[in-house]
Coordinates of C-alpha atoms in Angstrom, one line a residue:
M1 CA 224.4 66.2 146.7
L2 CA 225.2 62.7 146.5
G3 CA 222.2 61.9 148.8
E4 CA 219.9 63.5 146.4
S5 CA 221.1 61.3 143.3
D6 CA 220.7 58.2 145.2
E7 CA 217.2 59.4 146.3
F8 CA 216.4 60.0 142.4
S9 CA 217.7 56.8 141.3
E10 CA 215.8 54.9 144.0
I11 CA 212.7 56.5 142.7
L12 CA 213.4 55.5 139.2
K13 CA 214.2 51.9 140.3
T14 CA 210.9 51.4 142.1
G15 CA 208.8 53.2 139.5
F16 CA 210.2 51.1 136.6
P17 CA 207.8 48.1 137.1
M18 CA 204.9 50.6 137.1
Y19 CA 205.8 51.7 133.5
L20 CA 205.6 48.0 132.4
L21 CA 202.1 47.8 133.9
I22 CA 201.0 50.7 131.9
A23 CA 202.9 49.7 128.7
I24 CA 201.1 46.2 128.4
P25 CA 197.5 47.3 128.8
L26 CA 198.2 50.1 126.3
L27 CA 199.8 47.4 123.8
L28 CA 196.6 45.1 124.4
V29 CA 194.4 48.4 123.7
M30 CA 196.4 49.3 120.5
S31 CA 196.0 45.8 119.4
P32 CA 193.7 45.8 116.1
V33 CA 192.1 42.4 117.2
C34 CA 190.0 41.9 120.3
P35 CA 191.0 38.7 122.2
A36 CA 187.7 37.8 123.3
N37 CA 186.5 37.8 119.5
A38 CA 189.3 36.2 118.0
A39 CA 188.4 32.7 117.8
H40 CA 186.0 30.9 115.5
E41 CA 185.1 27.1 115.5
F42 CA 184.0 24.9 112.6
T43 CA 183.2 21.3 112.0
V44 CA 185.5 19.6 109.7
Y45 CA 185.5 16.3 108.2
R46 CA 188.9 14.2 108.0
A47 CA 189.8 12.4 104.6
Q48 CA 189.9 8.8 104.4
Q49 CA 192.6 6.6 106.0
Y50 CA 192.4 3.1 105.4
S51 CA 194.2 0.1 104.0
L52 CA 192.9 -2.4 101.4
Q53 CA 194.6 -6.0 100.6
G54 CA 197.7 -4.3 102.2
T55 CA 198.0 -1.2 100.2
T56 CA 197.5 2.2 102.3
Y57 CA 195.4 5.1 101.3
G58 CA 194.2 8.6 102.4
S59 CA 195.6 11.0 105.0
K60 CA 197.7 9.8 107.9
S61 CA 197.5 12.9 110.2
S62 CA 195.1 14.7 112.1
I63 CA 196.5 17.4 114.2
I64 CA 196.9 20.9 112.9
N65 CA 198.5 24.0 114.4
L66 CA 199.6 26.2 111.6
E67 CA 199.3 29.7 110.0
A68 CA 196.4 29.5 107.4
R69 CA 197.3 30.6 103.6
S70 CA 195.1 30.6 100.7
L71 CA 196.6 28.9 97.6
K72 CA 197.6 32.2 96.1
T73 CA 199.9 33.1 99.5
W74 CA 201.0 29.6 100.0
S75 CA 204.8 28.9 100.0
S76 CA 206.3 25.5 99.6
R77 CA 209.2 26.8 101.7
S78 CA 207.2 27.0 104.9
R79 CA 204.5 25.1 106.7
H80 CA 201.2 26.4 106.1
C81 CA 197.5 25.3 106.3
V82 CA 196.1 25.9 102.8
F83 CA 192.4 26.8 102.4
V84 CA 191.1 26.2 99.1
L85 CA 187.7 25.7 97.3
M86 CA 187.6 22.1 95.8
D87 CA 186.4 23.5 92.5
N88 CA 189.4 25.9 92.3
F89 CA 192.1 23.5 93.0
T90 CA 194.3 21.0 90.7
T91 CA 195.9 17.6 91.1
E92 CA 199.3 19.2 90.4
A93 CA 198.7 22.1 93.3
Y94 CA 197.6 18.9 95.5
E95 CA 200.9 17.1 94.7
Q96 CA 203.0 19.9 95.7
I97 CA 200.8 20.7 99.2
A98 CA 201.1 16.9 99.8
S99 CA 204.9 16.7 99.4
G100 CA 205.2 19.1 102.1
S101 CA 204.8 19.1 105.7
G102 CA 201.8 21.6 105.9
A103 CA 198.1 20.8 105.8
L104 CA 195.2 20.9 103.6
V105 CA 191.5 22.3 104.2
L106 CA 189.2 21.6 101.1
V107 CA 185.8 23.8 101.1
V108 CA 183.1 22.2 99.6
P109 CA 181.1 25.0 97.4
P110 CA 177.5 25.5 98.0
S111 CA 175.2 23.4 95.6
P112 CA 174.1 23.1 93.0
H113 CA 177.0 22.7 91.1
T114 CA 177.7 23.1 87.2
R115 CA 179.1 19.9 85.3
E116 CA 182.4 21.9 84.9
Q117 CA 182.4 22.3 88.9
Q118 CA 181.5 18.6 89.5
N119 CA 184.1 17.2 87.0
R120 CA 186.9 19.5 88.8
M121 CA 185.9 18.4 92.2
I122 CA 185.6 14.4 91.6
E123 CA 188.9 14.8 89.7
I124 CA 190.7 15.8 92.8
E125 CA 188.7 13.9 95.2
Q126 CA 190.0 10.5 93.2
A127 CA 193.6 11.9 93.1
I128 CA 193.5 12.3 97.1
L129 CA 191.5 8.9 97.3
L130 CA 194.3 6.9 95.5
S131 CA 197.3 8.8 97.3
D132 CA 198.9 8.0 100.6
T133 CA 200.0 11.2 102.1
A134 CA 201.3 12.3 105.9
I135 CA 199.8 15.6 105.9
P136 CA 196.3 16.2 107.4
I137 CA 193.3 16.9 104.8
Y138 CA 190.1 17.8 106.0
M139 CA 186.7 19.1 104.4
I140 CA 184.6 21.8 105.4
N141 CA 181.1 22.9 104.1
W142 CA 180.8 26.3 102.7
S143 CA 179.2 28.8 104.9
T144 CA 179.3 32.8 105.1
E145 CA 181.9 32.6 107.8
V146 CA 184.0 30.4 105.9
N147 CA 183.6 32.5 102.7
N148 CA 184.6 35.5 104.8
L149 CA 187.6 33.8 105.8
M150 CA 188.6 32.7 102.5
N151 CA 188.3 36.2 101.2
D152 CA 190.5 37.8 104.0
L153 CA 193.2 35.0 103.3
A154 CA 192.9 35.9 99.8
D155 CA 193.3 39.7 100.3
S156 CA 196.1 39.3 102.7
K157 CA 199.2 41.1 102.5
I158 CA 201.5 39.0 104.1
I159 CA 203.2 38.1 100.7
D160 CA 202.0 41.2 98.6
E161 CA 203.4 40.6 95.1
N162 CA 201.9 43.9 93.8
A163 CA 204.0 46.1 96.1
S164 CA 206.0 48.8 94.3
S165 CA 209.3 48.2 96.4
A166 CA 210.6 45.6 98.9
A167 CA 210.4 48.2 101.7
K168 CA 206.3 48.6 101.0
A169 CA 206.1 44.8 100.9
F170 CA 207.9 44.2 104.0
I171 CA 205.8 46.7 105.7
N172 CA 202.5 45.3 104.2
S173 CA 203.6 42.0 105.6
V174 CA 204.1 43.4 109.2
S175 CA 200.9 45.1 109.3
A176 CA 198.9 42.4 107.9
N177 CA 196.6 40.1 109.7
G178 CA 196.7 36.5 109.8
Y179 CA 194.9 33.4 111.0
Q180 CA 196.1 30.4 113.0
I181 CA 194.6 27.0 112.4
V182 CA 194.2 24.6 115.4
V183 CA 193.0 21.2 115.0
S184 CA 193.1 19.4 118.3
A185 CA 192.0 16.1 117.6
N186 CA 193.2 12.7 119.1
K187 CA 196.0 10.9 116.8
P188 CA 194.4 8.5 114.2
V189 CA 194.6 4.9 115.6
L190 CA 193.7 1.6 114.1
Q191 CA 189.8 0.6 114.5
Q192 CA 189.1 -2.2 116.5
N193 CA 186.1 -4.3 116.3
I194 CA 185.1 -3.7 112.7
A195 CA 182.7 -6.2 111.1
I196 CA 181.2 -5.9 107.9
S197 CA 177.7 -7.0 107.7
T198 CA 175.8 -8.8 105.1
I199 CA 171.9 -9.3 105.3
Q200 CA 170.1 -12.1 103.7
G201 CA 166.6 -13.2 103.4
Q202 CA 164.6 -15.3 101.0
L203 CA 161.0 -16.3 99.5
I204 CA 160.2 -19.6 99.3
G205 CA 158.4 -21.0 95.9
Y206 CA 155.8 -23.4 95.4
G207 CA 157.2 -27.0 95.5
F208 CA 160.2 -28.8 97.3
Q209 CA 162.6 -26.0 98.4
D210 CA 166.0 -27.8 97.6
K211 CA 164.5 -28.8 94.1
L212 CA 163.5 -25.5 93.1
P213 CA 165.8 -23.3 91.0
S214 CA 166.7 -19.9 92.6
I215 CA 167.2 -16.1 91.7
L216 CA 169.7 -14.0 93.7
I217 CA 169.0 -10.1 94.0
V218 CA 171.8 -8.3 95.4
A219 CA 172.8 -4.7 96.1
H220 CA 175.3 -3.4 98.4
Y221 CA 174.3 -0.8 100.9
D222 CA 177.5 1.1 101.9
S223 CA 178.8 4.3 100.2
F224 CA 182.6 5.8 99.8
G225 CA 183.9 9.2 99.5
L226 CA 186.9 11.5 100.3
A227 CA 185.3 12.1 103.6
P228 CA 183.4 9.4 105.5
E229 CA 181.4 11.5 107.4
L230 CA 180.2 13.1 104.1
S231 CA 179.9 10.0 102.2
Y232 CA 175.8 9.4 101.6
G233 CA 176.0 7.4 98.3
A234 CA 172.6 8.4 97.3
D235 CA 172.9 6.9 93.6
S236 CA 175.8 4.3 94.6
N237 CA 174.3 2.4 95.8
G238 CA 171.2 3.9 97.8
S239 CA 169.2 3.7 94.5
G240 CA 170.1 -0.2 94.1
A241 CA 169.4 -1.1 97.8
A242 CA 166.2 0.8 97.8
I243 CA 164.7 -0.9 94.9
L244 CA 165.9 -4.2 96.6
L245 CA 163.9 -3.5 99.5
L246 CA 160.9 -2.7 97.1
L247 CA 161.4 -5.8 95.5
A248 CA 161.1 -7.6 98.6
K249 CA 158.0 -5.8 99.7
I250 CA 156.3 -6.5 96.5
L251 CA 157.3 -10.1 96.0
S252 CA 156.3 -10.9 99.5
R253 CA 153.0 -10.3 98.4
V254 CA 153.1 -12.5 95.2
Y255 CA 154.5 -15.3 97.2
A256 CA 151.6 -14.8 100.1
E257 CA 149.3 -16.1 97.1
K258 CA 148.4 -19.7 96.6
N259 CA 149.5 -19.5 93.1
R260 CA 153.2 -18.5 94.1
P261 CA 156.2 -19.1 91.5
K262 CA 158.1 -22.3 91.2
Y263 CA 161.3 -20.1 92.1
N264 CA 163.1 -19.4 95.2
V265 CA 164.3 -15.7 95.6
M266 CA 167.1 -14.9 97.8
F267 CA 167.6 -11.3 98.7
I268 CA 171.1 -10.3 99.6
L269 CA 172.0 -6.8 101.2
S270 CA 176.2 -6.8 101.0
G271 CA 178.5 -4.6 103.1
G272 CA 181.9 -3.9 101.9
G273 CA 180.6 -3.1 98.2
K274 CA 183.0 -0.3 97.9
L275 CA 185.9 -2.3 99.7
N276 CA 186.0 -4.7 96.5
Y277 CA 182.8 -6.3 97.1
L278 CA 184.1 -8.1 100.2
G279 CA 180.7 -8.8 101.8
S280 CA 179.4 -10.7 98.6
K281 CA 182.9 -12.6 98.5
N282 CA 182.4 -13.7 102.2
W283 CA 178.8 -14.6 101.7
I284 CA 179.4 -16.8 98.7
E285 CA 182.3 -18.8 100.4
Q286 CA 180.1 -19.2 103.6
Q287 CA 177.3 -20.7 101.2
M288 CA 180.0 -23.0 99.5
E289 CA 180.7 -24.5 102.8
K290 CA 177.4 -24.8 104.5
S291 CA 174.5 -24.9 102.1
N292 CA 173.7 -25.9 98.7
T293 CA 171.8 -22.5 98.0
L294 CA 174.3 -21.9 95.0
Q295 CA 173.7 -25.5 93.2
D296 CA 170.7 -24.4 91.1
V297 CA 171.1 -20.6 90.4
S298 CA 169.2 -19.2 87.4
F299 CA 170.8 -15.7 87.5
V300 CA 172.1 -13.3 90.0
L301 CA 170.9 -10.0 89.6
C302 CA 172.6 -7.3 91.0
L303 CA 171.5 -3.6 91.2
D304 CA 174.0 -0.5 91.4
S305 CA 173.4 2.9 90.8
L306 CA 169.8 3.2 88.9
G307 CA 169.1 6.7 89.7
S308 CA 171.2 9.0 87.4
N309 CA 169.3 8.8 84.1
K310 CA 166.6 6.4 82.4
N311 CA 169.1 4.5 80.6
I312 CA 169.7 1.2 81.9
Y313 CA 172.7 -0.8 81.1
A314 CA 173.2 -4.8 81.8
H315 CA 177.0 -5.5 82.6
V316 CA 177.9 -9.0 82.0
S317 CA 181.4 -10.9 82.4
K318 CA 180.0 -13.3 79.5
P319 CA 177.1 -12.6 77.2
P320 CA 174.2 -15.1 78.0
K321 CA 172.5 -17.3 75.4
D322 CA 169.3 -16.3 74.0
D323 CA 167.6 -19.3 75.6
S324 CA 169.1 -19.2 79.1
K325 CA 166.9 -18.1 81.9
M326 CA 169.3 -15.0 82.0
G327 CA 169.0 -14.4 78.3
N328 CA 165.0 -14.5 78.7
F329 CA 165.3 -12.0 81.3
M330 CA 167.3 -9.6 79.4
N331 CA 165.0 -9.9 76.3
E332 CA 161.7 -9.2 78.3
L333 CA 163.6 -6.2 80.1
N334 CA 164.8 -4.9 76.6
N335 CA 161.0 -5.1 75.5
N336 CA 159.8 -3.2 78.6
L337 CA 162.3 -0.2 78.2
G338 CA 160.6 0.5 74.9
E339 CA 162.7 2.6 73.0
N340 CA 165.7 3.3 75.0
G341 CA 166.1 -0.5 74.9
L342 CA 168.7 -2.5 77.2
K343 CA 172.2 -1.9 76.3
I344 CA 174.3 -5.1 77.2
I345 CA 178.0 -4.3 78.0
H346 CA 180.4 -7.0 78.0
K347 CA 183.5 -6.8 80.0
K348 CA 185.7 -9.8 81.1
I349 CA 187.1 -10.1 84.4
N350 CA 190.4 -8.7 85.0
L351 CA 191.9 -11.1 87.3
G352 CA 195.3 -9.3 87.4
S353 CA 193.6 -6.2 88.8
D354 CA 193.4 -5.5 92.5
T355 CA 189.8 -4.6 92.6
L356 CA 186.7 -5.9 90.8
A357 CA 184.4 -3.4 88.5
W358 CA 181.0 -4.8 89.4
E359 CA 179.4 -6.8 92.0
H360 CA 178.4 -9.4 89.7
E361 CA 181.7 -10.4 89.0
R362 CA 182.2 -11.8 92.5
Y363 CA 179.7 -14.4 91.3
S364 CA 180.8 -15.0 87.6
I365 CA 184.1 -16.0 88.9
R366 CA 182.2 -19.0 90.9
R367 CA 180.8 -19.7 87.5
L368 CA 177.3 -18.1 88.3
P369 CA 175.1 -16.5 85.6
A370 CA 175.5 -12.8 87.1
F371 CA 174.8 -9.3 85.7
T372 CA 174.5 -5.8 86.8
L373 CA 171.6 -3.4 85.9
S374 CA 173.0 0.1 86.3
S375 CA 172.3 3.5 84.8
L376 CA 176.1 4.1 84.5
K377 CA 177.7 2.9 81.3
S378 CA 181.1 2.4 82.9
H379 CA 182.5 1.2 86.0
K380 CA 185.0 4.0 85.8
N381 CA 182.5 6.6 86.6
S382 CA 184.0 8.7 89.3
S383 CA 180.3 9.6 90.9
R384 CA 180.4 6.0 92.4
R385 CA 183.0 7.0 94.8
S386 CA 182.3 10.8 95.6
I387 CA 180.6 12.9 98.2
L388 CA 178.7 14.6 95.5
D389 CA 176.7 11.5 95.2
T390 CA 173.8 13.0 97.7
S391 CA 170.2 13.1 97.9
E392 CA 170.4 16.7 96.1
T393 CA 171.7 15.0 92.9
L394 CA 169.4 11.9 93.0
D395 CA 166.1 12.0 91.2
S396 CA 164.0 9.6 92.9
K397 CA 161.1 9.8 90.1
I398 CA 163.8 8.0 87.9
V399 CA 164.7 5.2 90.3
Y400 CA 160.9 4.9 90.5
R401 CA 160.6 4.5 86.8
N402 CA 163.5 2.0 86.7
A403 CA 162.1 0.2 89.7
Q404 CA 158.7 -0.1 88.0
I405 CA 160.4 -1.7 84.8
I406 CA 162.6 -4.0 86.8
V407 CA 159.8 -5.5 89.0
K408 CA 157.3 -6.0 86.0
T409 CA 160.0 -8.1 84.2
L410 CA 161.3 -10.0 87.0
V411 CA 157.5 -10.8 88.1
A412 CA 156.9 -11.6 84.3
H413 CA 160.1 -14.2 84.4
L414 CA 158.9 -15.8 87.7
Y415 CA 155.7 -17.0 86.0
D416 CA 157.6 -17.9 83.0
Y417 CA 155.9 -15.0 80.8
N418 CA 152.6 -16.7 81.3
T419 CA 150.2 -13.7 81.2
S420 CA 147.2 -15.7 82.4
E421 CA 148.9 -16.4 85.6
T422 CA 151.2 -13.3 86.0
P423 CA 149.6 -11.2 88.8
K424 CA 149.3 -7.3 88.4
V425 CA 151.4 -5.6 90.9
N426 CA 151.5 -2.0 92.1
V427 CA 154.9 -0.5 92.7
D428 CA 154.0 2.2 95.5
F429 CA 156.1 5.2 95.3
E430 CA 156.0 6.3 98.9
S431 CA 157.4 2.7 100.0
L432 CA 160.3 3.2 97.7
R433 CA 161.0 7.0 99.0
T434 CA 160.7 5.6 102.5
S435 CA 163.5 3.3 101.5
L436 CA 165.7 6.1 99.8
Y437 CA 165.5 8.2 102.7
L438 CA 166.4 5.6 105.2
L439 CA 169.5 5.1 103.3
V440 CA 170.5 8.3 101.7
L441 CA 170.2 10.8 104.5
Q442 CA 172.7 9.3 106.5
P443 CA 176.6 8.8 105.6
R444 CA 176.9 5.0 105.0
S445 CA 180.9 4.9 104.8
T446 CA 182.0 1.3 105.7
Q447 CA 184.1 2.7 108.9
I448 CA 181.1 4.3 110.2
I449 CA 178.4 1.5 109.7
A450 CA 180.8 -1.3 110.2
Q451 CA 180.1 -1.8 113.9
K452 CA 177.8 -4.7 115.2
N453 CA 174.4 -3.7 115.9
H454 CA 174.8 -0.2 114.2
P455 CA 171.2 1.4 113.9
L456 CA 171.3 1.5 110.0
V457 CA 172.2 -2.4 109.9
D458 CA 169.3 -3.1 112.7
N459 CA 166.7 -1.0 110.6
L460 CA 168.0 -2.9 107.3
F461 CA 167.3 -6.3 109.3
S462 CA 163.9 -5.4 110.6
L463 CA 162.5 -4.2 107.1
M464 CA 163.5 -7.4 105.9
S465 CA 162.5 -9.6 108.3
K466 CA 159.1 -8.1 107.9
Y467 CA 158.7 -9.2 104.2
L468 CA 161.3 -12.4 103.9
K469 CA 161.8 -15.6 105.6
D470 CA 165.2 -17.0 107.3
V471 CA 166.5 -13.5 107.6
N472 CA 170.0 -13.4 108.9
V473 CA 173.4 -11.4 109.4
S474 CA 176.7 -12.5 108.5
H475 CA 179.5 -10.6 109.5
L476 CA 183.2 -10.4 108.1
T477 CA 186.2 -9.4 110.3
A478 CA 189.5 -8.5 109.3
D479 CA 192.2 -11.1 109.8
K480 CA 194.6 -9.9 112.7
V481 CA 197.7 -11.3 111.3
D482 CA 197.0 -10.4 107.5
P483 CA 194.0 -7.8 107.3
Q484 CA 192.1 -7.5 104.2
F485 CA 191.2 -3.9 105.2
S486 CA 191.5 -1.8 108.2
F487 CA 190.4 1.8 109.0
Y488 CA 191.5 4.3 111.5
T489 CA 189.7 6.7 113.8
V490 CA 189.2 10.3 113.7
T491 CA 186.6 11.0 111.2
R492 CA 185.5 14.6 112.5
A493 CA 187.0 17.1 114.3
T494 CA 186.7 20.8 115.3
L495 CA 188.6 23.4 113.6
Q496 CA 189.4 26.6 115.6
V497 CA 190.5 29.8 113.9
Y498 CA 192.4 32.6 115.5
S499 CA 193.3 35.9 114.2
V500 CA 196.8 36.7 114.9
K501 CA 199.8 39.0 113.2
P502 CA 202.4 37.1 111.2
A503 CA 205.4 35.7 112.5
V504 CA 207.5 38.5 111.3
F505 CA 205.4 41.0 113.1
D506 CA 206.2 39.0 116.2
L507 CA 209.9 39.2 115.3
I508 CA 209.5 42.9 114.8
L509 CA 208.0 43.4 118.1
T510 CA 210.4 41.7 120.1
L511 CA 213.1 43.7 118.5
A512 CA 211.2 46.6 119.4
I513 CA 210.7 45.6 123.0
A514 CA 214.2 44.6 123.6
I515 CA 215.3 48.1 122.3
Y516 CA 212.9 49.7 124.6
L517 CA 214.0 47.7 127.7
T518 CA 217.6 48.4 126.9
I519 CA 217.0 52.1 126.6
V520 CA 215.1 52.0 129.8
Y521 CA 217.9 50.0 131.6
F522 CA 220.7 52.3 130.4
F523 CA 218.6 55.4 131.5
I524 CA 218.3 54.1 134.9
Q525 CA 221.8 53.2 135.3
F526 CA 223.4 56.5 133.8
V527 CA 220.9 59.1 134.7
P528 CA 222.5 59.3 138.4
I529 CA 225.9 59.2 137.0
I530 CA 225.0 62.3 134.5
Y531 CA 223.3 63.9 137.2
D532 CA 226.3 63.7 139.4
F533 CA 228.6 65.1 136.7
Y534 CA 226.3 67.9 136.2
I535 CA 226.4 68.9 139.8
G536 CA 230.1 68.5 140.1
T537 CA 230.9 70.8 137.0
S538 CA 228.6 73.5 138.0
K539 CA 230.5 76.6 139.7
P540 CA 229.0 77.5 143.1
E541 CA 228.1 81.1 143.3
S542 CA 230.3 83.1 145.8
V543 CA 228.9 84.3 149.2
I544 CA 229.3 87.5 151.0
S545 CA 229.1 87.4 154.7
L546 CA 228.2 90.7 156.5
P547 CA 229.7 91.1 160.0
K548 CA 227.1 90.9 162.9
K549 CA 226.6 93.9 165.1
N550 CA 227.5 93.8 168.6
N551 CA 224.6 94.7 170.3
R552 CA 226.0 94.6 173.7
K553 CA 228.6 97.3 173.0
E554 CA 226.1 99.5 171.5
K555 CA 224.0 99.3 174.6
Q556 CA 226.9 100.2 176.9
R557 CA 228.0 103.1 174.7

């Protein structure tokens, strides 16, 4: 009997691994998610990370490996990656998330956006830009797949507040499906060899060059927004830079005539406009040291954001006198604007502020007569620093209309308003649109284009060389000991989404497997004992032995 018990035990022990081989595939088959179809990939854009004049801004992290939650199901007591539409987000919610140790993915809703949507999105964008947070922040464009993910997260029962009982809420949380967000980007490091480029060129007037007055036309060409890769800056300041290029083309024809104006005109495409106009600051300092370009300046005309509406504002640090060159130009511009007229806005330079309001202030500090023409009434308009400033929101016809008026006024001023000598100029819409497309169809955030020999800088240099003389590029690099500015790597990454069960499901599954293995273990250990006990306690049946017949005796008888 004992041999039979040992044999049964050996059968169970040798057969036990076979149960596992059968159980594991069954668990995989019964799983509600097919592993082959569980992963999705999206291109995401990391929020700004930079420093300006010793102050750091933006998001310091780039790596995410967290469970996804919607704003509704997010909990500050645990680490989650929160997905939220930008127009449904608030600064209060951002402050709560930023104070934790999770992550944030902002979904940019599809355009067109209502005015209310734009205001909410710009508000949260500016709040993040002015903050300094340790959590990774990414932006993603809306798509059908992203929308489905958002709906799944919103309908998730991981945290079911509508459950009728705690037991039902617990069951819902265990049975719900979740998503794991993984962004395996490199760790952000300081960008090296950053150089802000400023391009200059000029047209030389009739007479002795050194004795002629100069007019400076300035526009910065970089953009700024929450995500560098999404910062197109169509109006601010693609429109201003495009008008500058158009002026260079038109005036090059005027200056090719024998009766050219008695002014030198300097064109300056400055870099670092969104970094407190550091490109203009560096250019002015170089001119002060090496040349006499700034000795006789009639005025400095800065162009900024001229595509939002037909109103044109002249922003000045000091109102000009009516009989001054700058005053005469503004009066002529006011006449050409007709009913709208030119609206002059006077704002003193705030030397106590870390940043300047407009680019002309860089020149006004040096006591040069300067002003900025813009369609924006205030420098505080947040659209100047927004990812919403795209070609879709820019009206090229408004840019063209404003360009026509500026060209007409400038040409008349160059000939001292002598109508008999002033040539008629043709403002070509296609030339303006070509310049706009060159600028606004690619992101121009400083950390993207601030590389030597960047294609955009090369193209702008080529265009200016086509129309102007003495075209050259000056570069501003950050000081290695005390840098005025710095940027960090990782501006875009790949976000992977995996459909998974929540952590509580893993806990329950682990407990179930442990109980199952315990039962199997004790079954193997105690079944032979129980079997032996059963055999030992059972009564054997009595056996009656019959006597054998003696066949030999029978034969003898």
